[in-house]
Coordinates of C-alpha atoms in Angstrom, one line a residue:
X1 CA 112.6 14.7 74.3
X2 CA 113.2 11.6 72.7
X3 CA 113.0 10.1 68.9
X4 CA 109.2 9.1 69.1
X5 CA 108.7 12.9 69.1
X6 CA 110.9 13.8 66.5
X7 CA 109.3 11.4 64.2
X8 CA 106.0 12.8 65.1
X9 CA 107.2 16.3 64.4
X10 CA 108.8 15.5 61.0
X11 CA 105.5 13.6 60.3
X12 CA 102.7 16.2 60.7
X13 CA 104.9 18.3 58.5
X14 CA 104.9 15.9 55.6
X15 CA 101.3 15.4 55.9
X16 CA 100.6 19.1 55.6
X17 CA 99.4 19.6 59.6
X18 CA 97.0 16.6 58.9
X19 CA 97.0 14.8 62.6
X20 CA 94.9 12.2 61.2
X21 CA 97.0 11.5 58.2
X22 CA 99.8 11.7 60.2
X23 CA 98.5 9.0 62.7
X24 CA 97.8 6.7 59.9
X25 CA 101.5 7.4 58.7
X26 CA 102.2 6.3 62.4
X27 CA 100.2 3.3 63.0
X28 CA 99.1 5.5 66.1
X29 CA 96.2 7.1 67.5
X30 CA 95.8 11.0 66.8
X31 CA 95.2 11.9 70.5
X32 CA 98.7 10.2 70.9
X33 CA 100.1 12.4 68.1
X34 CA 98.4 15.5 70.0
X35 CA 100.1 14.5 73.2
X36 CA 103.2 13.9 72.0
X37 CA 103.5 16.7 70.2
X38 CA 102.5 18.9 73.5
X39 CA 104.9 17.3 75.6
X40 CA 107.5 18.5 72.9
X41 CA 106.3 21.5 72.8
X42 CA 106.3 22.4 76.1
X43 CA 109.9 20.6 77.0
X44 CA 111.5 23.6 74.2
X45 CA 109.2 26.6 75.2
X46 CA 107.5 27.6 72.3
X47 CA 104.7 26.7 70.2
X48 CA 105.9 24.8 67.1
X49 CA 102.0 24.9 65.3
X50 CA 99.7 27.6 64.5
X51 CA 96.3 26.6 66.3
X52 CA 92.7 27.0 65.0
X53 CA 90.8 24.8 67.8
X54 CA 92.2 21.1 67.6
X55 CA 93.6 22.1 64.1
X56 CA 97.3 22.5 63.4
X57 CA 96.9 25.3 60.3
X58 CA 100.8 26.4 59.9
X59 CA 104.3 25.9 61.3
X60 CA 105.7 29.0 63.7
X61 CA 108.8 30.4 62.6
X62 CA 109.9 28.0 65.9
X63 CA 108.4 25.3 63.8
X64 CA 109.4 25.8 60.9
X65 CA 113.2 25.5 62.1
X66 CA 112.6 22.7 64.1
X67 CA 111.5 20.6 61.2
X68 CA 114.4 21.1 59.9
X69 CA 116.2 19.9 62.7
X70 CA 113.7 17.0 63.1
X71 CA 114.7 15.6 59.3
X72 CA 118.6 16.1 59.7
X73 CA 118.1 14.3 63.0
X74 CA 116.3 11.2 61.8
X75 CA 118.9 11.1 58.7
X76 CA 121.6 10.9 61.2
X77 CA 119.7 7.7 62.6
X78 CA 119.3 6.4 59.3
X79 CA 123.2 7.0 58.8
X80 CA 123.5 5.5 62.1
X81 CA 121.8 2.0 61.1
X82 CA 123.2 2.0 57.7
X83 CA 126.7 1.6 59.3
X84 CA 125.3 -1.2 61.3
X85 CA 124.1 -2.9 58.3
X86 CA 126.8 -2.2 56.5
X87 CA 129.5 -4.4 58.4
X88 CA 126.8 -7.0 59.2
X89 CA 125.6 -7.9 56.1
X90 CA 127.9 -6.3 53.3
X91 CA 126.3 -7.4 49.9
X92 CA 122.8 -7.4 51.6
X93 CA 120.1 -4.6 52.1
X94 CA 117.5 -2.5 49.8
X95 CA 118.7 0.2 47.4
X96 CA 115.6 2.7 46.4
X97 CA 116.0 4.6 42.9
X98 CA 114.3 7.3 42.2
X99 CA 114.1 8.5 38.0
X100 CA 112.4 10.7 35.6
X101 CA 111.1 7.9 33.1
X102 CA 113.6 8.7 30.8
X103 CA 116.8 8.2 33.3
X104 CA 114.4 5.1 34.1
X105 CA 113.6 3.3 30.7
X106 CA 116.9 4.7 28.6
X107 CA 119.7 4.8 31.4
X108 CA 119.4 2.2 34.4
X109 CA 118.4 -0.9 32.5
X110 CA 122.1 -2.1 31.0
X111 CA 123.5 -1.1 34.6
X112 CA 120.7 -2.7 37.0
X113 CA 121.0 -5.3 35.5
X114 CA 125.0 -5.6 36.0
X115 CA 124.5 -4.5 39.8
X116 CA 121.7 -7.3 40.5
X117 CA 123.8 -9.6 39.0
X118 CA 126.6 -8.6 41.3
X119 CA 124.6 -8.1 44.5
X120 CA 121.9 -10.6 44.5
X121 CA 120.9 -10.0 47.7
X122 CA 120.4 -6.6 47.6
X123 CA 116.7 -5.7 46.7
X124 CA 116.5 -2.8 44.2
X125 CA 113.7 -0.5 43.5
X126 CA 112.7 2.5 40.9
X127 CA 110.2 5.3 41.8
X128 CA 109.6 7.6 39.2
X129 CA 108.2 10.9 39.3
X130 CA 108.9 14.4 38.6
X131 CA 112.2 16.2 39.5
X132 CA 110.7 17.9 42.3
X133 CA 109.4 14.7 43.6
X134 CA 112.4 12.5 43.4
X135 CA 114.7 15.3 45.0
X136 CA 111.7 15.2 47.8
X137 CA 111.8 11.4 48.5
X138 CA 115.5 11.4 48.9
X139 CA 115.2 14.5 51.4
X140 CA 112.8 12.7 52.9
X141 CA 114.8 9.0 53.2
X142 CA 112.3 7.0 51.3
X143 CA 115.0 7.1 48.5
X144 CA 118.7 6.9 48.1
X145 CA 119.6 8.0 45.0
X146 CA 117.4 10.4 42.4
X147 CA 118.8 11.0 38.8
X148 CA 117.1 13.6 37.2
X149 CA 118.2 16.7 34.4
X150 CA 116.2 19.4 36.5
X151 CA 115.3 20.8 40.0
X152 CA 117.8 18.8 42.0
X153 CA 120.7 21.1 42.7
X154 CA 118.2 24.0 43.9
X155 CA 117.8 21.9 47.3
X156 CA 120.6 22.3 49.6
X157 CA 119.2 19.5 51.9
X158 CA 120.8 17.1 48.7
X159 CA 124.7 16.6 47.4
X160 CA 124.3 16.5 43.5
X161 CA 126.8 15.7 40.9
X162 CA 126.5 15.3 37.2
X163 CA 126.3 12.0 35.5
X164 CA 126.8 12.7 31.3
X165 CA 125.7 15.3 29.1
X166 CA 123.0 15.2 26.2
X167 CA 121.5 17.1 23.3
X168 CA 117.9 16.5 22.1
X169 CA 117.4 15.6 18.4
X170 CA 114.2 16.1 16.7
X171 CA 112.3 12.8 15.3
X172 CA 110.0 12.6 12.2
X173 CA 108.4 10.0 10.2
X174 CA 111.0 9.0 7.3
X175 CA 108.0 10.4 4.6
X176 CA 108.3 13.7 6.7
X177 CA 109.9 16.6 4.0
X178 CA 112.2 17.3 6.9
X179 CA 113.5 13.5 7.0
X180 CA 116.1 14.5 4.2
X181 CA 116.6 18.2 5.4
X182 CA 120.2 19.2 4.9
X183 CA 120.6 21.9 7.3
X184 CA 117.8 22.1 10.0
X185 CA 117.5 25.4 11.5
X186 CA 115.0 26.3 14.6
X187 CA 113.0 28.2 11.7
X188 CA 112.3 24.8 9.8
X189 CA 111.5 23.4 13.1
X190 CA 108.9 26.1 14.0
X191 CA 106.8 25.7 11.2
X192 CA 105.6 22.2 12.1
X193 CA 103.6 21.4 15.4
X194 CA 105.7 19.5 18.1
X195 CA 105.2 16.9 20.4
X196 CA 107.9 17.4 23.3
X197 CA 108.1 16.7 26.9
X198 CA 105.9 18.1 29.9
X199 CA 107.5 21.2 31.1
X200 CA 109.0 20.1 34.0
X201 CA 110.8 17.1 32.4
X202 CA 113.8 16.2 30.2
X203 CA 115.3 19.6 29.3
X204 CA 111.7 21.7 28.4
X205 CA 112.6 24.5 29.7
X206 CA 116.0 25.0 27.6
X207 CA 113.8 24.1 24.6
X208 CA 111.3 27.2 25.3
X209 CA 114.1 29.2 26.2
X210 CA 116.1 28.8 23.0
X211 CA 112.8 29.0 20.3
X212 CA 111.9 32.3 22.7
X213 CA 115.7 33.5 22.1
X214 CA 115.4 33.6 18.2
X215 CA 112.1 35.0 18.1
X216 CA 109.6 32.1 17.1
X217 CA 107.2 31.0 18.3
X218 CA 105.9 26.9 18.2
X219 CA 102.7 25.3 17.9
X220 CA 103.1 22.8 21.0
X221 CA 100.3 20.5 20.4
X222 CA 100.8 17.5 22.9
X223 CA 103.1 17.3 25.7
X224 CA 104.2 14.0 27.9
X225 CA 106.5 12.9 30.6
X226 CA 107.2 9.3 28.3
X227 CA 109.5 9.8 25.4
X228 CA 107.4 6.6 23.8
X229 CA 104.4 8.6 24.3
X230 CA 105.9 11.0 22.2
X231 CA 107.2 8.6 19.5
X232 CA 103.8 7.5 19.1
X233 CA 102.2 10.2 18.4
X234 CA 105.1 11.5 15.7
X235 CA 104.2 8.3 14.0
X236 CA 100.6 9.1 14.0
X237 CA 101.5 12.3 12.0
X238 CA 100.0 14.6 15.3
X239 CA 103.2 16.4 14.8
X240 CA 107.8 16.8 14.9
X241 CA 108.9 15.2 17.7
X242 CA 112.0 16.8 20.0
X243 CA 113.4 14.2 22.6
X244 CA 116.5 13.5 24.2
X245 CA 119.1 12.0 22.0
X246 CA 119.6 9.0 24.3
X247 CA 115.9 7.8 23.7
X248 CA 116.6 7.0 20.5
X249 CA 117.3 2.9 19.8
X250 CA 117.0 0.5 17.2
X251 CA 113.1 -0.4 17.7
X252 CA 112.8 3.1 16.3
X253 CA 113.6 1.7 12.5
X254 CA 110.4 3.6 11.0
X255 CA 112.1 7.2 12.4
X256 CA 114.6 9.5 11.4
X257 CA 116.2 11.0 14.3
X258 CA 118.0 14.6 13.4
X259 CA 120.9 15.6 15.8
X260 CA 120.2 19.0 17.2
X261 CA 123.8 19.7 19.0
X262 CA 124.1 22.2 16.8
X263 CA 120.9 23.8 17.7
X264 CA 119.2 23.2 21.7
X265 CA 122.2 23.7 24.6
X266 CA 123.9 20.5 26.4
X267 CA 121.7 19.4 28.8
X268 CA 123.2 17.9 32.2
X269 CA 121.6 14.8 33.9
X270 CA 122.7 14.5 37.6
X271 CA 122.4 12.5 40.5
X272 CA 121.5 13.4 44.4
X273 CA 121.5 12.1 47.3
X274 CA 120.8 13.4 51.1
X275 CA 123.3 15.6 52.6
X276 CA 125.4 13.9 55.6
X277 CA 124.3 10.7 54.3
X278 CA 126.0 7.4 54.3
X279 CA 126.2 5.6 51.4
X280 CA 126.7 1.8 51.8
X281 CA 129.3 -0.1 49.6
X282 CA 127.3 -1.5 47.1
X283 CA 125.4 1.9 46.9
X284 CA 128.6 3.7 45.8
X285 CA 129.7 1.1 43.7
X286 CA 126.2 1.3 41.8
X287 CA 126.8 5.2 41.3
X288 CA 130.3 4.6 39.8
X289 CA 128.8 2.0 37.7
X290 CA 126.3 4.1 36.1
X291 CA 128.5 7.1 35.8
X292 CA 130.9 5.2 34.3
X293 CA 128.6 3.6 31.7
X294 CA 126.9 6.6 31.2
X295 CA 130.1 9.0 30.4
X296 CA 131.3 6.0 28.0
X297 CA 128.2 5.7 26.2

């Protein structure tokens, strides 16, 4: 048994069974992968892979907990050469990012731009995706961090903890008749057609839930994962726009932004990162950075 193999294993299982993909993954051949994977096999007793000829079709039950075992195993060793890195070269290294565009465009910029100025030699990178796929890039170490609202705290591979809290407002052109709206109640709201985030982004799901709570239904006509999608479209008159509170900035001059505290639940953004993991200095003094800016903002 030896690391080679565990790699292999953890491999094929990202690359849904493909060997092929998972040879390319490998710079390897895939009768390499196959061999491998039988000599593993056969060292622990049992079959890890459901066979269909040369085809690998599902993980055993065997397999399915040896996977497991596979990723804590190789985010030990990643642990293991973080701590090497960390007293050679302190203030040097690659932190990877992970973000929603919102956490991306509206959060980071004022802090990454503090931490590259403080670690120069540390190369920094943003992936952004949806929740589910930043929470899988850090489980799978191709990230360090992922900030998101949703989805990360349901993975018990990840340690979360919550950044700052937020509201949405709801945005309309300044000729909109709810632009000077006294008291905006969901009812007001419901008789316009929104423009809002994709489902799986920035709070949707609290939106649905709380229209659904008080009985009305909405006339969602567009839906996006970028908040200046949405803006764009509000100003095209396509509909009401609801959007984090946060999004909100001074380039938005032609808006009027209603504050809907009163009316959608706190939302909480968090950040994850992989259980047992270390975290090198200048990755914890990022985090404290942002949480820090973010809970004074």
């Amino acid at each position: 048994m030896n690391l080679q193999q565990v790699r292999y294993i953890r491999e094929i299982a990202k690359q849904d069974l493909n060997l092929t993909q998972a040879a390319l993954a490998l710079h390897t051949s895939q009768p390499g992968v196959s061999r491998q994977v039988r000599e593993f096999e056969d060292e622990l007793g049992v079959d890890l892979f459901v066979r269909q000829g040369k085809r690998l079709t599902a993980l055993t039950p065997a397999g399915q907990a040896v996977v497991k075992i596979c990723e804590r195993l190789l985010g030990e060793v990643d642990s293991l050469k973080r701590v090497g890195r960390e007293f050679a070269d302190a203030d040097k290294g690659e932190l990877v990012i992970a973000a929603t565009h919102m956490q991306a465009r509206y959060a980071l910029p004022q802090v990454v731009k503090a931490f590259l100025k403080k670690y120069p030699n540390v190369r920094l990178s943003l992936r952004q995706g949806a929740p589910r796929e930043l929470a899988e890039m850090v489980i799978a170490g191709e990230a360090d961090l992922a900030i998101a609202t949703e989805t990360l705290d349901r993975y018990p591979e990840l340690v979360t903890e919550p950044l700052y809290r937020w509201h949405h407002c709801v945005i309309v052109p300044k000729s909109h008749p709810l632009s000077s709206e006294k008291r905006l109640t969901l009812a007001k709201i419901a008789q316009y057609p929104i423009v809002t985030y994709d489902a799986a982004f920035s709070g949707r799901s609290a939106l649905d839930e709380t229209f659904a709570a008080a009985g009305l239904d909405i006339d969602l006509v567009l839906t996006a994962i970028d908040t200046d999608v949405i803006k764009t479209y509000v100003r095209e008159g396509l509909g009401i726009g609801i959007i984090a509170g946060m999004a909100v900035d001074s380039r938005d001059h032609d808006l009027v932004a209603i504050d809907g505290a009163k009316l959608f639940p706190e939302r909480v953004t968090k950040l994850a990162y992989r259980k047992n993991a270390y975290l090198r200095g200048f990755v914890r003094d990022f985090i404290g950075s942002l949480a820090t800016h973010l809970r004074t903002k």
